[in-house]
Tab-separated table of C-alpha atoms in Angstrom:
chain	number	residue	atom	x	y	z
A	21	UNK	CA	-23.072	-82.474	-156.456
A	22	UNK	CA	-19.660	-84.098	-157.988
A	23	UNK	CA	-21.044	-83.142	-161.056
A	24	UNK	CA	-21.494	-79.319	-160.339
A	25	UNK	CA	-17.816	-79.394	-158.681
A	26	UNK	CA	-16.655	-81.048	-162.005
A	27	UNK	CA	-17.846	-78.186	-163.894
A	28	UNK	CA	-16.358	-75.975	-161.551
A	29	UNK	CA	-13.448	-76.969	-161.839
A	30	UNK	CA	-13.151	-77.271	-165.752
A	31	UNK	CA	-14.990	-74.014	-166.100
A	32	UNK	CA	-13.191	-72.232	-163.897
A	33	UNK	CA	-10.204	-74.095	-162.518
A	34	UNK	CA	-9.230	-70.702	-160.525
A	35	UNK	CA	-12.438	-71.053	-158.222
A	36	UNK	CA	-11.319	-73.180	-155.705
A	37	UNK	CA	-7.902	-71.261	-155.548
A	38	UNK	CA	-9.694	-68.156	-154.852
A	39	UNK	CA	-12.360	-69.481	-152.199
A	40	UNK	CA	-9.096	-70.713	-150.397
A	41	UNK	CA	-7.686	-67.170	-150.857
A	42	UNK	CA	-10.846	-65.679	-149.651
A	43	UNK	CA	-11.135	-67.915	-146.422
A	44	UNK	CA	-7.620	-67.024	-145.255
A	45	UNK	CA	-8.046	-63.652	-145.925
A	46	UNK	CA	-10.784	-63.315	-144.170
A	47	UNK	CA	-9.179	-65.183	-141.258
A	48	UNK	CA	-6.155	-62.434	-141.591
A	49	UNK	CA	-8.748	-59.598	-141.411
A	50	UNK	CA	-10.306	-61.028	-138.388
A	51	UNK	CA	-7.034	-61.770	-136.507
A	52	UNK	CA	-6.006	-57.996	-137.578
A	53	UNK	CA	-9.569	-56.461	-135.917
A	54	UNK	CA	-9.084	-58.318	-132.737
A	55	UNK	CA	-5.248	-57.622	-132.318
A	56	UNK	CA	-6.028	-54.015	-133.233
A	57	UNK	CA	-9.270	-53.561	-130.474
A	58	UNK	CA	-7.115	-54.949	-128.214
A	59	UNK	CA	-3.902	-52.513	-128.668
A	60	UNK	CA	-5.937	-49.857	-128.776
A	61	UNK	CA	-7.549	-51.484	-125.368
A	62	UNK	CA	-4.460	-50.869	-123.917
A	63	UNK	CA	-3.461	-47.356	-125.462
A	64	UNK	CA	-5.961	-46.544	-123.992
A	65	UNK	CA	-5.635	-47.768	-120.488
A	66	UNK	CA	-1.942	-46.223	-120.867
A	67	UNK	CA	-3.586	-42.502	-121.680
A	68	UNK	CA	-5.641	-42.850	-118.509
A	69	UNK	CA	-3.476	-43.982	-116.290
A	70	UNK	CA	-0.951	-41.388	-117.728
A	71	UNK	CA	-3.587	-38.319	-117.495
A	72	UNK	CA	-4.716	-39.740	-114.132
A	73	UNK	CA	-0.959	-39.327	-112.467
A	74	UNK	CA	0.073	-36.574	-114.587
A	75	UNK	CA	-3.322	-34.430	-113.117
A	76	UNK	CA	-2.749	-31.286	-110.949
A	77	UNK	CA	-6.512	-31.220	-110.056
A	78	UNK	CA	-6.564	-34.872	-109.697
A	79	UNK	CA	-3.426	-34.865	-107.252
A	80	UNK	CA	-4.907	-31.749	-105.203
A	81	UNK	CA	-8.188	-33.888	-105.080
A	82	UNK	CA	-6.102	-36.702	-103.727
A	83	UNK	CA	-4.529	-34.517	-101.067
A	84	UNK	CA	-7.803	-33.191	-100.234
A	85	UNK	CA	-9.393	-36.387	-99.700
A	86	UNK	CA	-6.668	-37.910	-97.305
A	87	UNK	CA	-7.168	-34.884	-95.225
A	88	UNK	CA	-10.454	-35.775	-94.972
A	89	UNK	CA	-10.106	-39.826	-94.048
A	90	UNK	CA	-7.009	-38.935	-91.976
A	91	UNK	CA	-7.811	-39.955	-88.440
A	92	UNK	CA	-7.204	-37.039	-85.935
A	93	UNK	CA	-8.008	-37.579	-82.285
A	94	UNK	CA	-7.457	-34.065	-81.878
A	95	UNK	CA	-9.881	-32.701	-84.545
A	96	UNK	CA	-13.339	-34.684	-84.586
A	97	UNK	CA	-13.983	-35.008	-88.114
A	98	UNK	CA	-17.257	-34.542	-90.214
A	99	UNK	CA	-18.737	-37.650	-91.529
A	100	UNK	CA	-18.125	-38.861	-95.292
A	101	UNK	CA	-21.756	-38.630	-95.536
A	102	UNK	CA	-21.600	-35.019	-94.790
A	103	UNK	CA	-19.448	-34.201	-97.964
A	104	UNK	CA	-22.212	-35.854	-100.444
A	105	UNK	CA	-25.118	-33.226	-99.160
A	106	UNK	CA	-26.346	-30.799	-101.470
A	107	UNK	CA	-25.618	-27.670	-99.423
A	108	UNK	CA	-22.089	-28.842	-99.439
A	109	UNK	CA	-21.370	-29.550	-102.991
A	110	UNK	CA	-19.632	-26.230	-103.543
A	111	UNK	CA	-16.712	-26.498	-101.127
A	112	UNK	CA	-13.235	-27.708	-101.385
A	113	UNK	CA	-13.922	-30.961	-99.664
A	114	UNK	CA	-16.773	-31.957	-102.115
A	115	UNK	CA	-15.142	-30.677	-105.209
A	116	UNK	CA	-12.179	-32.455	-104.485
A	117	UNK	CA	-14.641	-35.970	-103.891
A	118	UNK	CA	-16.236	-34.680	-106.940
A	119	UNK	CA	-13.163	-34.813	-109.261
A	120	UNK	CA	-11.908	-38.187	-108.103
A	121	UNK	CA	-15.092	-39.957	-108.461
A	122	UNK	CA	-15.317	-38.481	-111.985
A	123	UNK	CA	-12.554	-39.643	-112.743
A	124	UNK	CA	-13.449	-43.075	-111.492
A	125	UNK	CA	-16.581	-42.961	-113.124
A	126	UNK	CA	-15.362	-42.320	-116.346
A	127	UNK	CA	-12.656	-45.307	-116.725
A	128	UNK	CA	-15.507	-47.484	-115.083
A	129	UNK	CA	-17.726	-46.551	-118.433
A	130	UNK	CA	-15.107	-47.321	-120.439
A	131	UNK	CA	-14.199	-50.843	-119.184
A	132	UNK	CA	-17.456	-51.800	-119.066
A	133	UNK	CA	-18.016	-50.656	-122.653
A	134	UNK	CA	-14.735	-52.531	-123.737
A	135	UNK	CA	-12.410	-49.544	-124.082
A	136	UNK	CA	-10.256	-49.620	-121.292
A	137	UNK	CA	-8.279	-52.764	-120.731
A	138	UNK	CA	-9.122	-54.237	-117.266
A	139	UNK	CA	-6.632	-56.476	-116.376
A	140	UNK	CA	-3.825	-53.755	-116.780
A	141	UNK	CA	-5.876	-51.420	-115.016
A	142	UNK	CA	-7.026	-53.593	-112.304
A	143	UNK	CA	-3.345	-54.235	-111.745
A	144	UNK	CA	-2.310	-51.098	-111.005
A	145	UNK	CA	-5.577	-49.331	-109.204
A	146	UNK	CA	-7.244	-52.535	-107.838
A	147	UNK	CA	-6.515	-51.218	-104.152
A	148	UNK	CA	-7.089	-47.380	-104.706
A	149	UNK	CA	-10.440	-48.629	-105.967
A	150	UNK	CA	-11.017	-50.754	-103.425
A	151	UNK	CA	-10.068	-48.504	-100.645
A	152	UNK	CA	-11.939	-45.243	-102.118
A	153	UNK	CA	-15.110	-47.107	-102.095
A	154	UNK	CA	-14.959	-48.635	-99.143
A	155	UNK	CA	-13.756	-45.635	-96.945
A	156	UNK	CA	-16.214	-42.847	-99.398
A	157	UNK	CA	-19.368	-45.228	-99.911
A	158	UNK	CA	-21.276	-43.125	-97.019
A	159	UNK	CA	-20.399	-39.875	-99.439
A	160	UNK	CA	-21.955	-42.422	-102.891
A	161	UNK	CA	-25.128	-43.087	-100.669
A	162	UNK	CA	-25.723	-39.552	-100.035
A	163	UNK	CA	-24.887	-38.918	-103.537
A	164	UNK	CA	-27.173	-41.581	-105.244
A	165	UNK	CA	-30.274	-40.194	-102.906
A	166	UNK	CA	-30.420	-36.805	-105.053
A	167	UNK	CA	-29.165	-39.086	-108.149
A	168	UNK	CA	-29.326	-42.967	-108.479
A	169	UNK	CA	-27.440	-43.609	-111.150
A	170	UNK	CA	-24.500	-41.162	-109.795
A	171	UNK	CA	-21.177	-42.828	-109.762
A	172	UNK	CA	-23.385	-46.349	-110.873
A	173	UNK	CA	-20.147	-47.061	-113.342
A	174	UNK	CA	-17.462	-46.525	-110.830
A	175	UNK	CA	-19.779	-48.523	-108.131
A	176	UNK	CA	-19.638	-51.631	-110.487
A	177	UNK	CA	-16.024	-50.999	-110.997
A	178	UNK	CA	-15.402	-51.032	-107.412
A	179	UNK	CA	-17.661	-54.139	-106.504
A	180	UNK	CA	-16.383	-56.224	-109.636
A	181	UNK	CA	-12.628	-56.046	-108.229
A	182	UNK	CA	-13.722	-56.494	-104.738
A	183	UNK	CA	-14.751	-59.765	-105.952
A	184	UNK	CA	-12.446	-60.071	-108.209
A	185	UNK	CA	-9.530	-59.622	-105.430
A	186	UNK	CA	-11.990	-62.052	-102.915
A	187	UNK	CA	-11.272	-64.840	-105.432
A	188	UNK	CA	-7.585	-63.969	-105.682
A	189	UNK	CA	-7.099	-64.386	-102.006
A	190	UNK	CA	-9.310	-67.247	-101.449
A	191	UNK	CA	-7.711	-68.816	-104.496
A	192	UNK	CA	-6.397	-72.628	-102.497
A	193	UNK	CA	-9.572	-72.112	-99.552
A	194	UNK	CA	-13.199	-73.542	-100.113
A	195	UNK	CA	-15.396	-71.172	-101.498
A	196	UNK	CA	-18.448	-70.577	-99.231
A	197	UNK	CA	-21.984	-71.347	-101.216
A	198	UNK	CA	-25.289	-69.533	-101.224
A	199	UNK	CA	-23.270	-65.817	-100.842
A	200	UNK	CA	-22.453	-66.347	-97.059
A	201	UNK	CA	-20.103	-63.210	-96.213
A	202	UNK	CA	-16.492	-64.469	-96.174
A	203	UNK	CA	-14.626	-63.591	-93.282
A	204	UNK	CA	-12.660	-60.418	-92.555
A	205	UNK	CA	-9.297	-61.517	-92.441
A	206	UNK	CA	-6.693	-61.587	-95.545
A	207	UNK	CA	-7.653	-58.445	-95.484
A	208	UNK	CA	-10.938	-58.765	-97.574
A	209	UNK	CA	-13.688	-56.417	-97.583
């Protein structure tokens, strides 16, 4: 072995030089890919959030759907469920449950594919999430009976912050074992 070295290095005294050269650029190149999938991560995350405010339809969706979880003592109202039939899916009420959830659907896709950037995301939607999934999962389960895999991406999105916002608030309390419901105070879902 110190003899093959030896003739490297009298044969071609540049060899070791460039292996060193080679290493650290390859180190460079790596650094550069990460640092790059991760700005573009974020670009990302900054055109969706930026589409997602800047939307007409979505905004109209947005109004559409508060009308419909607004609580009215007045006016009994139809149940979320009602809105995910198939002889509904044409009206206003629908389309505008439609749209959001799209939406939804489509940045839960790309987080889970690693194109979105979570944590910046999750900071600024981790309640809307959490709220439109718990107050519209009767309208997902009437969805997901015509379609299973309907709204699966936005459904993962919504239960991997749930937990992820669990373990925020339970972040100095003992952590219950064996997936024993945690109770409903905090408010935790």
């Amino acid at each position: 072995m110190n003899e093959i070295i030896s003739n490297l290095w009298d044969n071609s005294p540049t060899f070791f030089s460039n292996v060193v050269a080679a290493i650290v650029a390859l180190i460079v190149a790596v650094v550069t890919i990460r640092k790059n999938r991760q700005t573009s991560r974020e670009k990302n995350s900054l055109d969706f959030e930026s589409s997602y405010k800047r939307s007409d339809k979505v905004d109209a969706a947005w109004q559409e759907i508060l009308t419909l979880l607004k609580k009215d003592p007045k006016k009994p109202k139809k149940p979320m469920s009602h809105w995910g039939l198939n002889s509904v899916r044409q009206t206003k009420e629908a389309r505008a449950l439609m749209t959001v959830f799209n939406e939804w659907e489509r940045c839960g896709n790309a987080i889970k594919h690693g194109l979105f950037d979570e944590g910046f995301l999750y900071k600024v939607y981790a309640s809307t999430v959490i709220n439109l999934y718990v107050a519209c999962k009767p309208y997902i389960e009437e969805r997901q009976k015509v379609n299973p895999r309907i709204y699966a991406n936005f459904c993962w999105l919504a239960n991997r912050w749930i937990v992820k916002r669990r373990r925020e608030c339970l972040k100095n309390e003992l952590r219950l074992p064996f997936n024993l419901p945690f109770p409903k105070e905090k408010g935790r879902h």
